[in-house]
mmCIF file of C-alpha atoms and ligand atoms in Angstrom:
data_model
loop_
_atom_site.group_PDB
_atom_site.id
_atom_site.type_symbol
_atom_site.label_atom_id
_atom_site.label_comp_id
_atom_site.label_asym_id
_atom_site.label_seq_id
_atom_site.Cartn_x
_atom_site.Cartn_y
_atom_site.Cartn_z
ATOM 1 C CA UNK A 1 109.629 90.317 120.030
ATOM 2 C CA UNK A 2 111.093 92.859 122.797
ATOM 3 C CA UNK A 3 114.019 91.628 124.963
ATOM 4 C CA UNK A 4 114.860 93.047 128.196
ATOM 5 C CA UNK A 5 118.411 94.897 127.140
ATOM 6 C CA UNK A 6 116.618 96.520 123.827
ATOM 7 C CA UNK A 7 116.600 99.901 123.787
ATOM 8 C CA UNK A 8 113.180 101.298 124.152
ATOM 9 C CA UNK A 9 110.933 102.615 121.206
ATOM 10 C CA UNK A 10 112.244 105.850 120.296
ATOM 11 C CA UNK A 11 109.579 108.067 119.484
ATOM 12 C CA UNK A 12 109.109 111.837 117.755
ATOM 13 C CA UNK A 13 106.570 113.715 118.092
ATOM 14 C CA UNK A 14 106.229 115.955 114.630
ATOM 15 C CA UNK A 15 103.840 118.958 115.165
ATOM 16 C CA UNK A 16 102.201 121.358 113.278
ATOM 17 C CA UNK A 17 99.321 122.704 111.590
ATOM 18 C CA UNK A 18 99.500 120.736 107.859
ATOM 19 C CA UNK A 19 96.884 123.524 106.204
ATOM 20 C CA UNK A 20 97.817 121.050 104.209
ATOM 21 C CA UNK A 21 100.410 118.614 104.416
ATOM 22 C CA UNK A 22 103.115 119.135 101.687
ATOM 23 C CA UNK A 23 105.993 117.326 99.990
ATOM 24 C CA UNK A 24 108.106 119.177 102.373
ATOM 25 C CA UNK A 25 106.244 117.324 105.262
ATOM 26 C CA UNK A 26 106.688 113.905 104.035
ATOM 27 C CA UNK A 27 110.710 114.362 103.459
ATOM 28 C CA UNK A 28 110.697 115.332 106.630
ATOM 29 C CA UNK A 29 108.820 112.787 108.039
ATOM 30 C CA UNK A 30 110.678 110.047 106.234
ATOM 31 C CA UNK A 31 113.818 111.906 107.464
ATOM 32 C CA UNK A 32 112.721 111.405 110.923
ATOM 33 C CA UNK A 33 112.695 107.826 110.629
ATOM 34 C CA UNK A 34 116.012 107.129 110.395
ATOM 35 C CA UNK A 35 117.092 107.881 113.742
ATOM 36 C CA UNK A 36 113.331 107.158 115.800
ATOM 37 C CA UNK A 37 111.234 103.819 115.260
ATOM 38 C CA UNK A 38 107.745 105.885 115.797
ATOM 39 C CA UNK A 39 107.159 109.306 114.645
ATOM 40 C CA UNK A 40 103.728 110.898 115.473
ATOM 41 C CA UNK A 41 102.698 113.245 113.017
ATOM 42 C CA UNK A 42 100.418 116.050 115.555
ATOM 43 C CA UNK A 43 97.769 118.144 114.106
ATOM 44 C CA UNK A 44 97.589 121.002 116.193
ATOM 45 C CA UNK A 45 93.578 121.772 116.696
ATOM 46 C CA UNK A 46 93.867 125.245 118.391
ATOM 47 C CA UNK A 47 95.661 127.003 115.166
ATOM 48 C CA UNK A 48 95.857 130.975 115.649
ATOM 49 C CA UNK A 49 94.689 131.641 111.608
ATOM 50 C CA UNK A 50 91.568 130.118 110.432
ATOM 51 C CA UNK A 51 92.834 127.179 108.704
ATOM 52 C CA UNK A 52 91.571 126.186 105.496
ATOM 53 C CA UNK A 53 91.295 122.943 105.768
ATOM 54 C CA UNK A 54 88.859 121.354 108.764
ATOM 55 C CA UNK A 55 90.701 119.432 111.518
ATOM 56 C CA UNK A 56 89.674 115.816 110.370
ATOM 57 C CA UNK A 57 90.460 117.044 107.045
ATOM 58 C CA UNK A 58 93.938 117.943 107.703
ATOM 59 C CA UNK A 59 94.373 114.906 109.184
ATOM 60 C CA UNK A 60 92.653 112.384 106.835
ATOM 61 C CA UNK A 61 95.379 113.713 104.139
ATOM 62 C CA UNK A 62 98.310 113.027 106.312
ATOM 63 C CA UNK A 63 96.797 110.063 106.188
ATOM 64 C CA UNK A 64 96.186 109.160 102.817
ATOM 65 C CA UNK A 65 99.698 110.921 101.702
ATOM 66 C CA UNK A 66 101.740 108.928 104.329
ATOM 67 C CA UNK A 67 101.270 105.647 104.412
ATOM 68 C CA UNK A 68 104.517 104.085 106.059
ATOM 69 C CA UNK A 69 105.154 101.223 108.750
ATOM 70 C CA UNK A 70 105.773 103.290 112.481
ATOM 71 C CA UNK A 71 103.875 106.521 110.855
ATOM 72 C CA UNK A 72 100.717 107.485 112.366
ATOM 73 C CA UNK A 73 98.856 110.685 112.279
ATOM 74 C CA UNK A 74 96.971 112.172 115.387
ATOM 75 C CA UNK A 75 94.929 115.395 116.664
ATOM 76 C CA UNK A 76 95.656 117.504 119.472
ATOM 77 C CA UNK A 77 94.827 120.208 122.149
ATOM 78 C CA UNK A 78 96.734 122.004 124.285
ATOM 79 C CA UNK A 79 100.192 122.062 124.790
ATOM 80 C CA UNK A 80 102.319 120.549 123.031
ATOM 81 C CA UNK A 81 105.050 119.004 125.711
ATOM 82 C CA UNK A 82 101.750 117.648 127.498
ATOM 83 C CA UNK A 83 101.206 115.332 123.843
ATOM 84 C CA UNK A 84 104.593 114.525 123.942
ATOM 85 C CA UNK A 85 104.257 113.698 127.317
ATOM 86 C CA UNK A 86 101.497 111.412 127.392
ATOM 87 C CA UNK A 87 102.634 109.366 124.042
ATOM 88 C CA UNK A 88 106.045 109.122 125.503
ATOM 89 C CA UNK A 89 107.762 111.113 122.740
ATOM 90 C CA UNK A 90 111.751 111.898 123.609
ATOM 91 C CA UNK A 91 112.164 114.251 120.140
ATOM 92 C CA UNK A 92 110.499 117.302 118.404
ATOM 93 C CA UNK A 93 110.928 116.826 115.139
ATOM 94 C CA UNK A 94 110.728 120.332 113.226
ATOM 95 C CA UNK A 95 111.935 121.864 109.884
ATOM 96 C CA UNK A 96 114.110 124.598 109.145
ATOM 97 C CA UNK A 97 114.215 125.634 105.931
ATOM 98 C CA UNK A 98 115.240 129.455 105.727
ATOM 99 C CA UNK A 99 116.660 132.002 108.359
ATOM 100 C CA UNK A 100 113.707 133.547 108.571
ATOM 101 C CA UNK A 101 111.926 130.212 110.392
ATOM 102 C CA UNK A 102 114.755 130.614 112.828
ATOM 103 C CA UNK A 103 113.415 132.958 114.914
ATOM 104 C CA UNK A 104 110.334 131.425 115.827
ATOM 105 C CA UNK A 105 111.423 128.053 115.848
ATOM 106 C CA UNK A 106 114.211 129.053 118.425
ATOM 107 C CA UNK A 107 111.437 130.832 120.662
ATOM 108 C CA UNK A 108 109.286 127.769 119.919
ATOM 109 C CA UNK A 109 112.198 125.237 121.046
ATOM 110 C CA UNK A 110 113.476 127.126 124.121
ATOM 111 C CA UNK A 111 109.984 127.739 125.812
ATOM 112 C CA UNK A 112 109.027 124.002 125.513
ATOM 113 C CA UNK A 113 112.587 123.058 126.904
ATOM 114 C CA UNK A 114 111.048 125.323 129.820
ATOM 115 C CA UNK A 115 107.960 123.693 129.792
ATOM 116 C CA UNK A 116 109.850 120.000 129.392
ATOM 117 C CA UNK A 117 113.534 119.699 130.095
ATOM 118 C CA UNK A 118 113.826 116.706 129.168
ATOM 119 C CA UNK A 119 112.055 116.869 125.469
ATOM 120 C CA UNK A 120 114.593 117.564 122.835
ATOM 121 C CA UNK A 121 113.822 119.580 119.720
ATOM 122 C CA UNK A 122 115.461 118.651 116.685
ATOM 123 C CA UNK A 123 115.583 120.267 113.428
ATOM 124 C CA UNK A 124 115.626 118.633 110.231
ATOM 125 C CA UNK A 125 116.582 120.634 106.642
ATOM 126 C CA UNK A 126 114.279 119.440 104.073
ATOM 127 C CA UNK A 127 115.481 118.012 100.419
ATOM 128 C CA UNK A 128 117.089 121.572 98.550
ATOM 129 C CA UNK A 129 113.672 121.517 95.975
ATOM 130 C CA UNK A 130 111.698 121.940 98.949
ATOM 131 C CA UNK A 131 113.281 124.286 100.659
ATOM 132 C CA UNK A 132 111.303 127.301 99.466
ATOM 133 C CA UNK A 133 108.140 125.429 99.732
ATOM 134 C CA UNK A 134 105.332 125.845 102.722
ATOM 135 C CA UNK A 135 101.487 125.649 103.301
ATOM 136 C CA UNK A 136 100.795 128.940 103.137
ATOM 137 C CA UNK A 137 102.696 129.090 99.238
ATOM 138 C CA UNK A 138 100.342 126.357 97.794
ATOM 139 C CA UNK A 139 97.303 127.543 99.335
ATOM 140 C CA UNK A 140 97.664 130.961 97.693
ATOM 141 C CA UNK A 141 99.085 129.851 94.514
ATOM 142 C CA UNK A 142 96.154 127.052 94.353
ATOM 143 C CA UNK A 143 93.004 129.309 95.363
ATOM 144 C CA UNK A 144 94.780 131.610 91.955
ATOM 145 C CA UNK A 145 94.476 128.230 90.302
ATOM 146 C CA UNK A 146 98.451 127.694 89.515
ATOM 147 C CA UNK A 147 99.423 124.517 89.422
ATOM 148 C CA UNK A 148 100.534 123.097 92.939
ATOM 149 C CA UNK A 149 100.335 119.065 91.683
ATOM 150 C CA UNK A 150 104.325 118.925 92.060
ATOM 151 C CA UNK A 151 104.579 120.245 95.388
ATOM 152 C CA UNK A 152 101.702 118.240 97.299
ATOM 153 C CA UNK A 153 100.323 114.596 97.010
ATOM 154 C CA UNK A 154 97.646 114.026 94.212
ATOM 155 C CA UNK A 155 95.064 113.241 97.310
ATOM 156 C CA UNK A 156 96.497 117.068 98.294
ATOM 157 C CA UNK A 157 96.026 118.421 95.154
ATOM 158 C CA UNK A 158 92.911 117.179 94.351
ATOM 159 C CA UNK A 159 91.429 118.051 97.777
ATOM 160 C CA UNK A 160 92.243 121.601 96.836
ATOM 161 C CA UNK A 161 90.817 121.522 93.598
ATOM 162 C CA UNK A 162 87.477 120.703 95.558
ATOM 163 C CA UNK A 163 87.686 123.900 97.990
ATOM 164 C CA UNK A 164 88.495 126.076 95.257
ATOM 165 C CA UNK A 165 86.316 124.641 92.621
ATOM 166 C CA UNK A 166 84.137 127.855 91.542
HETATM 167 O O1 PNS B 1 103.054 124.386 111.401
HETATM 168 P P1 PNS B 1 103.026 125.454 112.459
HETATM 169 O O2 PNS B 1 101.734 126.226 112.363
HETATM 170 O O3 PNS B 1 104.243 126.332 112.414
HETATM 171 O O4 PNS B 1 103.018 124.684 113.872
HETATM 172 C C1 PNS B 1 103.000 125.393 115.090
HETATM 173 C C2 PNS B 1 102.705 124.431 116.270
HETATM 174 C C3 PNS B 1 101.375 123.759 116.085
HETATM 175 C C4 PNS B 1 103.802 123.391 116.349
HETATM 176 C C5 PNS B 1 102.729 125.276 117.586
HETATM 177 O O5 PNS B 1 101.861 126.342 117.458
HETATM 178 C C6 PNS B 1 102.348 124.451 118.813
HETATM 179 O O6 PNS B 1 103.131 123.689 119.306
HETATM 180 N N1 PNS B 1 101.083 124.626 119.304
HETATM 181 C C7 PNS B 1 100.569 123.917 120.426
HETATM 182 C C8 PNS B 1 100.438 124.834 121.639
HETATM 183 C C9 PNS B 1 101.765 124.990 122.324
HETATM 184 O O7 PNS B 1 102.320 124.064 122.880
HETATM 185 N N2 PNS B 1 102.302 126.222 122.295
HETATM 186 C C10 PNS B 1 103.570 126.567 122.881
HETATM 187 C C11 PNS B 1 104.703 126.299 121.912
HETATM 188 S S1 PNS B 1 106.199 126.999 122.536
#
């Protein structure tokens, strides 16, 4: 039940592309919830690369990978303050992992401050084993056919089994 002197809902917005989601992801995700009640996980539709994995696709594993209470997984178009804005996030959640995601992440933070005073970006460092880890890593290593099953979710791992299955 809500009572008038609560604090409201807290809620991040977590964006990205998730080609596909990895352990790394769902630290962070978990992460997030210790400090906001709702954290939307944001597929980003309009990724520069082709991604491997389709739109509903990436999002169906989020899905199946994350299944915690205020955790929900959506799509979206555009910019990215203008989701924020119209879910009535106060947070960007991102990673940093390395110094070389610095760069673009500062870029990244300082042009949607532009966009969105008001919308805070927050960075979260990931669990040390997953430091090294990203998307890009366990797609290559899995189209090779190395084993990716401890870095991603078996729903992960088996989905790329399918897409590489020769
Ligand atoms: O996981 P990624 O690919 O590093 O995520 C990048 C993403 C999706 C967060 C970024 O490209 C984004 O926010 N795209 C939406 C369009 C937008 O708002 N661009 C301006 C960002 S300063």
């Amino acid at each position: 039940m809500s009572v008038a002197h609560e604090h409201p809902v807290r809620i991040a917005v977590y964006p990205g592309s998730f080609d596909p989601v990895t352990k790394g992801h769902e630290d962070l995700i978990r992460r997030s919830l210790a400090f906001v009640e709702r954290v939307v996980v944001a597929v980003a539709v309009n990724v520069a690369k082709q991604p491997l994995f389709t739109l509903e696709e990436r999002v169906g594993l989020i899905r199946e990978t994350v299944r915690l209470p205020g955790v929900e997984v959506q799509s979206f178009e555009g910019l990215l303050v203008e989701f924020a804005r119209r879910i009535g996030a106060s947070v960007i959640v991102r990673g940093l992992r390395a110094v070389s995601d610095f760069e673009y992440e500062f870029q990244m933070a300082l042009m949607n401050r532009n966009l969105d005073p008001k919308l805070e970006t927050v960075f979260l460092v990931p669990a040390f084993d997953l430091t090294y880890l990203s998307s890009s890593l366990v797609r290559e290593v899995a189209r090779f056919g190395g084993d990716v099953s401890q870095l991603v979710h078996p729903a992960v791992h088996q989905a790329l089994k399918r897409k590489f299955a020769r």
